Coordinates of C-alpha atoms and ligand atoms in Angstrom, one line a residue:
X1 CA 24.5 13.3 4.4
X2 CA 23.4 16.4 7.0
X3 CA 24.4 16.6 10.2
X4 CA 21.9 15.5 12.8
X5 CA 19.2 18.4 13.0
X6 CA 15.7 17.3 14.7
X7 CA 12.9 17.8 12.5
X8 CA 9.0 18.3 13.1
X9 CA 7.6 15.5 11.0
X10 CA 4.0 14.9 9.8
X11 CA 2.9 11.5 8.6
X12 CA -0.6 11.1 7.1
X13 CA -3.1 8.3 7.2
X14 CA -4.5 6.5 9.7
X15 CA -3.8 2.8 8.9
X16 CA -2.0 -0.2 10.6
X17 CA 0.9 1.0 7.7
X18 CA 1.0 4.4 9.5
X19 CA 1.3 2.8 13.0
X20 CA 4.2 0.8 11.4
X21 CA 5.6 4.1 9.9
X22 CA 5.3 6.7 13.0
X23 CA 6.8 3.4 15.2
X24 CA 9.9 3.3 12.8
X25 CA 9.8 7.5 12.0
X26 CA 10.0 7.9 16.2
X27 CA 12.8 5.6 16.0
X28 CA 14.8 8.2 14.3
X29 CA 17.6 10.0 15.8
X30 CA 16.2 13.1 13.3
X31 CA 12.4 12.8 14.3
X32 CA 11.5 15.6 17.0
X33 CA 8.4 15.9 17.3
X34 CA 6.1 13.4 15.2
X35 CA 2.7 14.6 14.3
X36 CA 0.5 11.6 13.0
X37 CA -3.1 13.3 11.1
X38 CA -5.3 11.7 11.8
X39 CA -3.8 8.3 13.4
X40 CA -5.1 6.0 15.7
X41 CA -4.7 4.9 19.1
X42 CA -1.4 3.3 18.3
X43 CA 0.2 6.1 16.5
X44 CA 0.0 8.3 19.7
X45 CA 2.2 6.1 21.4
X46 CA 4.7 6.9 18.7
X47 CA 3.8 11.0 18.5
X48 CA 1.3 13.5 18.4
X49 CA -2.3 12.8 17.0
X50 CA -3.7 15.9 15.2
X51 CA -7.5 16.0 13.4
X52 CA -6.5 17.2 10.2
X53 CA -8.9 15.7 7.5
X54 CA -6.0 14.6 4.8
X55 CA -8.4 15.6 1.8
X56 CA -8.2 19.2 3.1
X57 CA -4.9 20.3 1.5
X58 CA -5.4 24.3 3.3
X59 CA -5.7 22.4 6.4
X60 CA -2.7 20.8 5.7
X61 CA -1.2 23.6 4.9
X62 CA -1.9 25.8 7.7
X63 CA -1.1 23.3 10.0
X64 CA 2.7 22.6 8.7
X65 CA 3.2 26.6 8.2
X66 CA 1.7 27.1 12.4
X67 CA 4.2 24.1 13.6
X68 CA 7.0 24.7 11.1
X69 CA 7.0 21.2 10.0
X70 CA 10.3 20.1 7.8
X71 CA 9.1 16.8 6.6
X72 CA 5.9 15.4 5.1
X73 CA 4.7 11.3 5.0
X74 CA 2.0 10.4 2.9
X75 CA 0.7 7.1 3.5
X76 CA -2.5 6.5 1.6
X77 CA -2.8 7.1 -2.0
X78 CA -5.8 9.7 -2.0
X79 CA -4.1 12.8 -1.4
X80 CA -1.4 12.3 -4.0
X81 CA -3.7 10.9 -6.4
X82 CA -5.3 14.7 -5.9
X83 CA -2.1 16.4 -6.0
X84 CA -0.6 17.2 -2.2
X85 CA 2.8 16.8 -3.8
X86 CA 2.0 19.7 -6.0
X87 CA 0.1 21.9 -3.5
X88 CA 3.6 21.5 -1.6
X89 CA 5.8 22.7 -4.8
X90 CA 3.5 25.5 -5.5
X91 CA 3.5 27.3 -2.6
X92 CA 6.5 29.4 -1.2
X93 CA 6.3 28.5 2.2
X94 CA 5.5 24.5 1.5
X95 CA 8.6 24.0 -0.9
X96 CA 11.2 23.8 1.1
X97 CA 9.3 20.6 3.3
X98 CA 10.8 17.9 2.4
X99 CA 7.8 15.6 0.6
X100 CA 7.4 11.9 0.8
X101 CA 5.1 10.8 -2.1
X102 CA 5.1 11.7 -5.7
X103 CA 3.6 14.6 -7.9
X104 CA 0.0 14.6 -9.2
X105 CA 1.5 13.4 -12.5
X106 CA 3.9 10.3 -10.8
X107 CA 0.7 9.3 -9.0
X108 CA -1.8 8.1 -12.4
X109 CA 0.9 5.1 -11.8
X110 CA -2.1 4.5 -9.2
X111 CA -4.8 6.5 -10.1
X112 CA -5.4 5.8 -13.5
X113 CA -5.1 2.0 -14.7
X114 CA -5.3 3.5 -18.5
X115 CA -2.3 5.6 -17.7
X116 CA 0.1 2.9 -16.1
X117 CA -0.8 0.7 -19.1
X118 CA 0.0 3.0 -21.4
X119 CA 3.2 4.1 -19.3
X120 CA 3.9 0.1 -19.5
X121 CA 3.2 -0.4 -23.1
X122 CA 5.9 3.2 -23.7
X123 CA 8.4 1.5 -21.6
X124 CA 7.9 -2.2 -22.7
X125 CA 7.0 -3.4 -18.9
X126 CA 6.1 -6.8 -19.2
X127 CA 1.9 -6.6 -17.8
X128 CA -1.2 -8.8 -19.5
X129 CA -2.5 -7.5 -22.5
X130 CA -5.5 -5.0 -22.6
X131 CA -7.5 -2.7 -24.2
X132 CA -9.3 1.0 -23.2
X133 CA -12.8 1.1 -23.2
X134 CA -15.2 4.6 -23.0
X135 CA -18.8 5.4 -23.9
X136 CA -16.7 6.5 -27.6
X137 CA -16.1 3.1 -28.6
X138 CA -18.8 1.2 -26.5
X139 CA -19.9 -1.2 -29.2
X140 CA -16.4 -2.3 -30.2
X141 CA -15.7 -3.0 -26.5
X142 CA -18.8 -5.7 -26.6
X143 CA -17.4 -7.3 -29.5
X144 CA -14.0 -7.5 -27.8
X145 CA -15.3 -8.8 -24.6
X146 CA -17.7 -11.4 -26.7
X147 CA -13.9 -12.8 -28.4
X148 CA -12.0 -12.1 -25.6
X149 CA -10.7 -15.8 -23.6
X150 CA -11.9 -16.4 -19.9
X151 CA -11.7 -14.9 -17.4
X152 CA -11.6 -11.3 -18.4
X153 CA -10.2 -9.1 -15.6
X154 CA -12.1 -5.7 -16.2
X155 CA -11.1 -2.3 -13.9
X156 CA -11.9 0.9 -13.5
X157 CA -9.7 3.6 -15.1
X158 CA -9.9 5.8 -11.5
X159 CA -9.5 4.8 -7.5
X160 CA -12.4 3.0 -6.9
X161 CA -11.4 2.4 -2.9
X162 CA -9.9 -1.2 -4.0
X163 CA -13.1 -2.2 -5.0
X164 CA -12.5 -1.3 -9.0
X165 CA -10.7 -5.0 -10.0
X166 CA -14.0 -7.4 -11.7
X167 CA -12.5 -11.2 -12.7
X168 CA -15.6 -12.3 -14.6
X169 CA -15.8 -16.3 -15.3
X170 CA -18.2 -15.9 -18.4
X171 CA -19.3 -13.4 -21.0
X172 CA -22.7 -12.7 -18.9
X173 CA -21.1 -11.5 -16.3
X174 CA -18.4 -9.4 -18.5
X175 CA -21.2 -7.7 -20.0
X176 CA -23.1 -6.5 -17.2
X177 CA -20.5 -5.4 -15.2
X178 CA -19.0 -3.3 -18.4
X179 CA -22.6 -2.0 -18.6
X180 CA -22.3 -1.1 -15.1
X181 CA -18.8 0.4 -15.1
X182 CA -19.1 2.5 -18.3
X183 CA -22.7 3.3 -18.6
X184 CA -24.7 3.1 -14.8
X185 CA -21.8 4.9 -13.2
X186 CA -20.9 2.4 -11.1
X187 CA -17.5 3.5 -9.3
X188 CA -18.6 7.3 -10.9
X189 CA -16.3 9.1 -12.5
X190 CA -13.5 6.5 -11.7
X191 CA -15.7 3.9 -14.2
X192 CA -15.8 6.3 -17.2
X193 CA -13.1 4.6 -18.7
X194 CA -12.4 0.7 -18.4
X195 CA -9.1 -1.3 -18.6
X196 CA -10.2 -5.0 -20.1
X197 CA -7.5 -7.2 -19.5
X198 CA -6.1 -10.7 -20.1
X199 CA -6.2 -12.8 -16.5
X200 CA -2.8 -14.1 -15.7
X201 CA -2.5 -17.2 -13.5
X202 CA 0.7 -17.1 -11.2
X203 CA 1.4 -16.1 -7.2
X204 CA 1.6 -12.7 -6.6
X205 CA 3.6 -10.6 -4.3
X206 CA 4.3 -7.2 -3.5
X207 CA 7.9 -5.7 -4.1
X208 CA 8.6 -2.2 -3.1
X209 CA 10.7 0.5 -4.0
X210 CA 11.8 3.8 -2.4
X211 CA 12.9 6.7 -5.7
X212 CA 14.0 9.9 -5.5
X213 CA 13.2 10.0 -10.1
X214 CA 17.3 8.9 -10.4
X215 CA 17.8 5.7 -8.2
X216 CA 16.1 3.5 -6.1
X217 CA 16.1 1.4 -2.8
X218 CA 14.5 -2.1 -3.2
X219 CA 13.0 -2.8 0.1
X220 CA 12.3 -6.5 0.8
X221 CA 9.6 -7.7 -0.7
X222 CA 6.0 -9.4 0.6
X223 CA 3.1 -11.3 0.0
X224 CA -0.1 -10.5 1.8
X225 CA -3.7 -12.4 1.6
X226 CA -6.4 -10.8 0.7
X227 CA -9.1 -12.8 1.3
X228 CA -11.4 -13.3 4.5
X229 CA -11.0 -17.0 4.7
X230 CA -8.6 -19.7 5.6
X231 CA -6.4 -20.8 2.0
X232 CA -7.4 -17.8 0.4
X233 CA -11.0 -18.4 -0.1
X234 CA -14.0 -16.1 0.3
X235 CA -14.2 -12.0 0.3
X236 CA -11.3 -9.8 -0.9
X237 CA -10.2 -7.6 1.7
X238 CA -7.8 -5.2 2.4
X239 CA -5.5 -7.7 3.6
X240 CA -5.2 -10.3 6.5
X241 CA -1.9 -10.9 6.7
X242 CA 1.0 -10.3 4.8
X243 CA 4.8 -11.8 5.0
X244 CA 8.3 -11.0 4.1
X245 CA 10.9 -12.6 2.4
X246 CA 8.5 -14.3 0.1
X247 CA 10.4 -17.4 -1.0
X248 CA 10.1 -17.7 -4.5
X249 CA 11.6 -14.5 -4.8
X250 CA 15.3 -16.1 -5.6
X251 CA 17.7 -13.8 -6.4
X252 CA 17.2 -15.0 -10.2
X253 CA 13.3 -14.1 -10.1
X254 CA 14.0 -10.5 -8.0
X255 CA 16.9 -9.7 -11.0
X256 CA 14.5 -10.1 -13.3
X257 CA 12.1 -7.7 -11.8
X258 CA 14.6 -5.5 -11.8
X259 CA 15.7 -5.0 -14.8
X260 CA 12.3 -5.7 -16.5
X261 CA 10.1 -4.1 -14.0
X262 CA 11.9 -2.0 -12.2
X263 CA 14.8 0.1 -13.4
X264 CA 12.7 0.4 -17.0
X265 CA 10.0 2.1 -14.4
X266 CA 12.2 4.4 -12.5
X267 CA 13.9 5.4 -15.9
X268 CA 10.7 5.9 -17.6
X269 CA 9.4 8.2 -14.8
X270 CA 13.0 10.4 -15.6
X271 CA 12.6 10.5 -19.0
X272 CA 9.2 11.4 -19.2
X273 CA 9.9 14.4 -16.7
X274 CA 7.8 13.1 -14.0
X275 CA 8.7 13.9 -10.4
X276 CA 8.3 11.4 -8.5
X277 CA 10.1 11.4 -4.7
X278 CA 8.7 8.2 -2.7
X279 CA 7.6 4.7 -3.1
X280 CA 6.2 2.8 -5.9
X281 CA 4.4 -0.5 -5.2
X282 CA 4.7 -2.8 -7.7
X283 CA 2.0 -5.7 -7.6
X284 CA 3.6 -7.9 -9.8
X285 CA 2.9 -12.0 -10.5
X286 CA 5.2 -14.8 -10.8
X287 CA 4.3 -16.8 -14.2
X288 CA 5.9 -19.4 -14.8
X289 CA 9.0 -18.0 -13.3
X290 CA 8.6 -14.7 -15.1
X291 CA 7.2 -11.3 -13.6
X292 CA 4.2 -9.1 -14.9
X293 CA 2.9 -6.3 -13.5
X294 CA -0.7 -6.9 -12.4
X295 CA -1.1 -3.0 -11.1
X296 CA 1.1 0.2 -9.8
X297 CA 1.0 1.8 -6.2
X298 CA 1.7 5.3 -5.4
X299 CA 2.5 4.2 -1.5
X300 CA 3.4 1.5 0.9
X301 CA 0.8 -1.1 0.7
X302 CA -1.0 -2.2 3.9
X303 CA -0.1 -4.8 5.6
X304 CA 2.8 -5.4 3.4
X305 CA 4.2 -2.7 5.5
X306 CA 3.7 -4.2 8.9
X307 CA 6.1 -6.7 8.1
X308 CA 8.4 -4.8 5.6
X309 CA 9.2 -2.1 7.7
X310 CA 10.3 -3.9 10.8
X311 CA 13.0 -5.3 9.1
X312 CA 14.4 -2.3 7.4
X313 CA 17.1 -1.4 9.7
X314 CA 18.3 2.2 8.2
X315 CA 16.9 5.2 10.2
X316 CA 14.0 5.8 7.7
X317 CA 14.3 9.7 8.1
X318 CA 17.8 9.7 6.9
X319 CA 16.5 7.8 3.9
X320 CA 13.7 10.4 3.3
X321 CA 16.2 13.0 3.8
X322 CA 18.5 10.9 0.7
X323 CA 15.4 10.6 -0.6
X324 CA 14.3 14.7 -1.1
X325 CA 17.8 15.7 -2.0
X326 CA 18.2 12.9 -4.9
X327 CA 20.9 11.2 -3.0
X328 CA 19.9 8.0 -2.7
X329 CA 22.4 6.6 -5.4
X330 CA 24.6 6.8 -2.2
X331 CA 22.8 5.1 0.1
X332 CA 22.4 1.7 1.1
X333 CA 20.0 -0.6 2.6
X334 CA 20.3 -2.9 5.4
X335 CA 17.7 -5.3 5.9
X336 CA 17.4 -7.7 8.9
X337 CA 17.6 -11.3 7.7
X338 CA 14.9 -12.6 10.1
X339 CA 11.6 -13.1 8.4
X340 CA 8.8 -11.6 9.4
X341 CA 4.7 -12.1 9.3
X342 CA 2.1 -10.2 10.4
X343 CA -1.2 -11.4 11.1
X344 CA -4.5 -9.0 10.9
X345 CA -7.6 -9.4 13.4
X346 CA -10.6 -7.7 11.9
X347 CA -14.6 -7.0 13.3
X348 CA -17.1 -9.7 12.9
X349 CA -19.0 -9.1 9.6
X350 CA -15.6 -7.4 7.6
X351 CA -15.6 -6.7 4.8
X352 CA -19.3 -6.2 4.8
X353 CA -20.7 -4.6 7.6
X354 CA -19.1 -4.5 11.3
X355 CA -19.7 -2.4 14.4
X356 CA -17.0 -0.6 16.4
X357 CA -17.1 0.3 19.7
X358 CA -15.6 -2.7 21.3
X359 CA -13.1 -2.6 24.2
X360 CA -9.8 -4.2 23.3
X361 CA -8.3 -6.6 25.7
X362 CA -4.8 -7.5 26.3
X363 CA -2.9 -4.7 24.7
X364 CA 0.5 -3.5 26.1
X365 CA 3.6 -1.6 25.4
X366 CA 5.7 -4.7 25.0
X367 CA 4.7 -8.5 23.4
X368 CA 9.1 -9.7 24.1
X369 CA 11.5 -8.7 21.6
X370 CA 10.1 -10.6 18.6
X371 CA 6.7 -9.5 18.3
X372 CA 4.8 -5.9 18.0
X373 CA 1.5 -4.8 17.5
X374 CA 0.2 -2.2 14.6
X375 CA -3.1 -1.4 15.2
X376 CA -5.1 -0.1 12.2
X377 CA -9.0 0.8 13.1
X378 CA -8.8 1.6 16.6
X379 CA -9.6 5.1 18.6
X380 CA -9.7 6.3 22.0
X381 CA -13.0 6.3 23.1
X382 CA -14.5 9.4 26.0
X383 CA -13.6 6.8 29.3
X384 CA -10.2 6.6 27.4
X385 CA -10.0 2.9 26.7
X386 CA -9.2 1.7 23.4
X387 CA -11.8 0.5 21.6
X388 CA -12.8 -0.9 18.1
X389 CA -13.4 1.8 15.4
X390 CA -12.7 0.2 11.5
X391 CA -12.9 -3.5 9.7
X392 CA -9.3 -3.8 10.3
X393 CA -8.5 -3.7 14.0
X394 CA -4.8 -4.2 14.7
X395 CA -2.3 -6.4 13.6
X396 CA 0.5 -8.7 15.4
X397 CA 3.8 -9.0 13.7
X398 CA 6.5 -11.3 14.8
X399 CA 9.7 -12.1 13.4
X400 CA 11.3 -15.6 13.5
X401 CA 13.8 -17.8 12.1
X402 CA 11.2 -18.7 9.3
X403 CA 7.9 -17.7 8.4
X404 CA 6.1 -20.3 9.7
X405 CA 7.6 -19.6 13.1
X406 CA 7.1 -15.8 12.8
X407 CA 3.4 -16.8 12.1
X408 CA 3.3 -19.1 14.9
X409 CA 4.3 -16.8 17.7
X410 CA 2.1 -13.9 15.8
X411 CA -0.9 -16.1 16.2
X412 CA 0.0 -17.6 19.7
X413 CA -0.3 -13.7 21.2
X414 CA -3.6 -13.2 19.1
X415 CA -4.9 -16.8 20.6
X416 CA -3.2 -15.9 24.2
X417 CA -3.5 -12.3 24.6
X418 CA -5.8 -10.0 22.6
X419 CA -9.7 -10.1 22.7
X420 CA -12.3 -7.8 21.6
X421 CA -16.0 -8.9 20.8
X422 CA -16.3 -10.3 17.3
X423 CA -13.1 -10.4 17.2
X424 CA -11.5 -12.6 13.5
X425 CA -8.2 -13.7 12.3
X426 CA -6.8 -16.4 10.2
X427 CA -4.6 -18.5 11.2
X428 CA -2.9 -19.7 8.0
X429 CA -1.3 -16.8 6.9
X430 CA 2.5 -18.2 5.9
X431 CA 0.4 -21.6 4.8
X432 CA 2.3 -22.4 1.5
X433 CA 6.0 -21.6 3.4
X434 CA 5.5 -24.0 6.1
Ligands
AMP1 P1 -7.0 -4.7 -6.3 O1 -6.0 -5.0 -5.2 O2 -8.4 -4.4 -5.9 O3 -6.5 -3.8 -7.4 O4 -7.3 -6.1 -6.9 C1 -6.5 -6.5 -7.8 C2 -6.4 -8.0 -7.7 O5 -7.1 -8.6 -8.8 C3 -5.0 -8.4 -7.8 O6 -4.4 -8.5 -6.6 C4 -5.1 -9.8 -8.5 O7 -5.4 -10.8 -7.6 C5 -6.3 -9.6 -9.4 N1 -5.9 -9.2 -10.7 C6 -5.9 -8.0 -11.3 N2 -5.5 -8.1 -12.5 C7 -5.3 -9.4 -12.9 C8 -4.9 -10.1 -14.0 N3 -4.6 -9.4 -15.2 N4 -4.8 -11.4 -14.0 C9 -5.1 -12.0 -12.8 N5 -5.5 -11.5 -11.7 C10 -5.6 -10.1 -11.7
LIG2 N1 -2.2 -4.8 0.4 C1 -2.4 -4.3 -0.8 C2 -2.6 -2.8 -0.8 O1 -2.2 -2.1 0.1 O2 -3.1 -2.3 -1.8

């Protein structure tokens, strides 16, 4: 380990996960200053806001070469997905920052559905079983959809801004929107190549891991609901909500996952050479008491991280320091035995259309000791109150001695406290664990 040297630290994104990760980075005895690009109102109570546009990798660079910045956060996938990690090794002054998030090639785990199946199929990862379709062997993908059982999961090869995922209930339906993908363009280049898959029926949840390409910390896992309405009905979202332990993930299912799932990941990313120095997101399902990979992530997922990183107790710098210097064999992870659940208010009309704009109510530096607020779509508008500016406004996570009590006091300060026009939130989120 290094002795204590304060580092300038840049985080990028501008999500309720980034809130949760410039909270926890400030925490850090290491952290000194904290630049957040672009953040949110939230993550300038933790550091520094700086417009930086996180697609512009010369910005980037410039702007960690003027304020001599040691250490590097990715949150979203984008930028990885288009290769920040190897912008970073390429260039004399970048390589000696200390990068969170994989290289170009770790990151098809996310951005190409064809490559993680094939990465699954080389490394025998249990996932459902598929087949790669491309305007070269159209024809023979209609025939395979016509056999295939319902309901067929089709998704784009490329990101497709979460929207790539089709579960079609009947062969109509298949057709057109493998028509639509591979010949109409329909999620562009991202849609030139399809991934048809078998649909697996099981509960999902979300286990994460933090690799420097030897070892690996598994963080504590989470569950998050996706859909708009109350018992998981209605519109997929981002995410409304999201909690953590999930408890069907007994120590028997979670060794499974790890030795299925996760070591034969981490060693498969070694021994094909692939660098890869940050977190992998597995989405994995629970089958009949076995796990499958339903999709890879090059990042923290969001709001998983709302609720995962609260109750990771190491100083999360020191781990990204382990982390860069392929150390992390040697550390360990200590993880608060509270549970915790986070509950997301969003603008009327998500995840269609909303307006922004909207004054929020009620907020404050401090909810008690078991409850904090991550906001996600909010800005700073020109009278300097804090106002509505995305489909996912904030979020309120609260620990508790279970999850239906951490949900309870979550909801109680959305009911009690918080208030914007239009303002939406379910209040089930925890329902099966109560
Ligand atoms: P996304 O988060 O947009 O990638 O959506 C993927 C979602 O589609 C997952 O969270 C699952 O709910 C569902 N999904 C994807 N693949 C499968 C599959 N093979 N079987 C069942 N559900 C799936
Ligand atoms: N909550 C799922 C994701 O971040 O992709």
């Amino acid at each position: 380990m290094h002795g204590v040297t304060l580092m300038n630290i840049l985080l990028l994104g501008s999500g309720g996960r980034e809130h949760a990760l410039a909270w926890k980075l400030n925490q850090s005895v290491w952290t000194n200053p904290l630049y957040i690009a672009p953040g949110n109102a939230g993550t300038a109570q933790c550091g520094i806001n700086v417009e930086l546009d996180i697609s512009d990798f010369e910005a980037i660079e410039k702007f960690c070469i003027d304020k001599k910045i040691e250490m590097v956060v990715v949150g979203p996938e984008e930028p990885l997905v288009n290769g920040l990690g190897d912008h970073f090794k390429s260039k004399e002054e970048l390589q000696k920052i200390f990068f969170i998030g994989p290289s170009k090639s770790g990151a098809r785990l996310e951005g190409s559905k064809s490559f993680a199946k094939e990465f699954m199929m080389r490394h025998k990862i249990p996932t459902a079983s598929y087949r790669q379709f491309d305007n070269t062997n159209y024809e023979e993908g209609i025939d395979y959809l016509k056999n295939h059982p319902l309901p067929i999961v089709l998704k784009a090869d490329g990101l497709a801004a979460g929207k790539g995922v089709m579960i079609c209930q009947n062969y109509i339906e298949a057709i057109a929107e493998y028509e639509l993908m591979l010949q109409q363009s329909k999620f562009g280049e991202a849609s030139k190549k399809i991934v048809v898959e078998e649909f697996l029926t099981g509960i999902e949840l979300s286990v994460f891991v933090l690799t420097d390409g030897k070892s690996y910390l598994l963080l504590p896992e989470a569950k998050d609901y996706k859909r708009i309405g109350e018992k998981d009905t209605g519109l997929n979202t981002g995410g409304m909500g999201a909690v953590s332990p999930v408890p069907f993930a007994t120590a028997s299912f979670m060794q499974k996952v790890e030795k299925q799932i996760i070591k034969p990941t981490v060693d498969g990313l070694a021994k094909e050479n692939i660098d890869y120095r940050g977190f992998v997101f597995f989405g994995l399902i629970n089958v009949n008491g076995d796990p499958y990979v339903i999709e890879y992530n090059c990042r923290l997922g969001d709001p998983e991280t709302e609720v995962v990183i609260p109750r990771l107790e190491n100083d999360l710098v020191g781990l990204f320091i382990s982390t860069c210097n392929q150390e992390l064999g040697e550390a360990k992870l200590s993880v608060d035995p509270r549970s915790a659940a986070t509950i997301m208010a969003v603008s009327r009309g998500y995840p269609v259309t909303y307006e922004k704009g909207y004054e929020i109510y009620g907020l404050k530096k401090n909810y008690g000791k078991d409850s904090l607020i991550f906001q996600a779509g909010t800005t700073e508008n020109q009278e300097k109150r804090i106002v509505t500016n995305g489909g996912r406004v904030l979020c309120v996570t609260s620990y508790g001695k279970n999850i239906a009590d951490a949900a309870a006091r979550s909801l109680e300060i959305l009911k009690e406290e918080i208030d914007y026009d239009g303002i939406y939130y379910r209040t089930d989120i925890g329902y099966e664990f109560s």
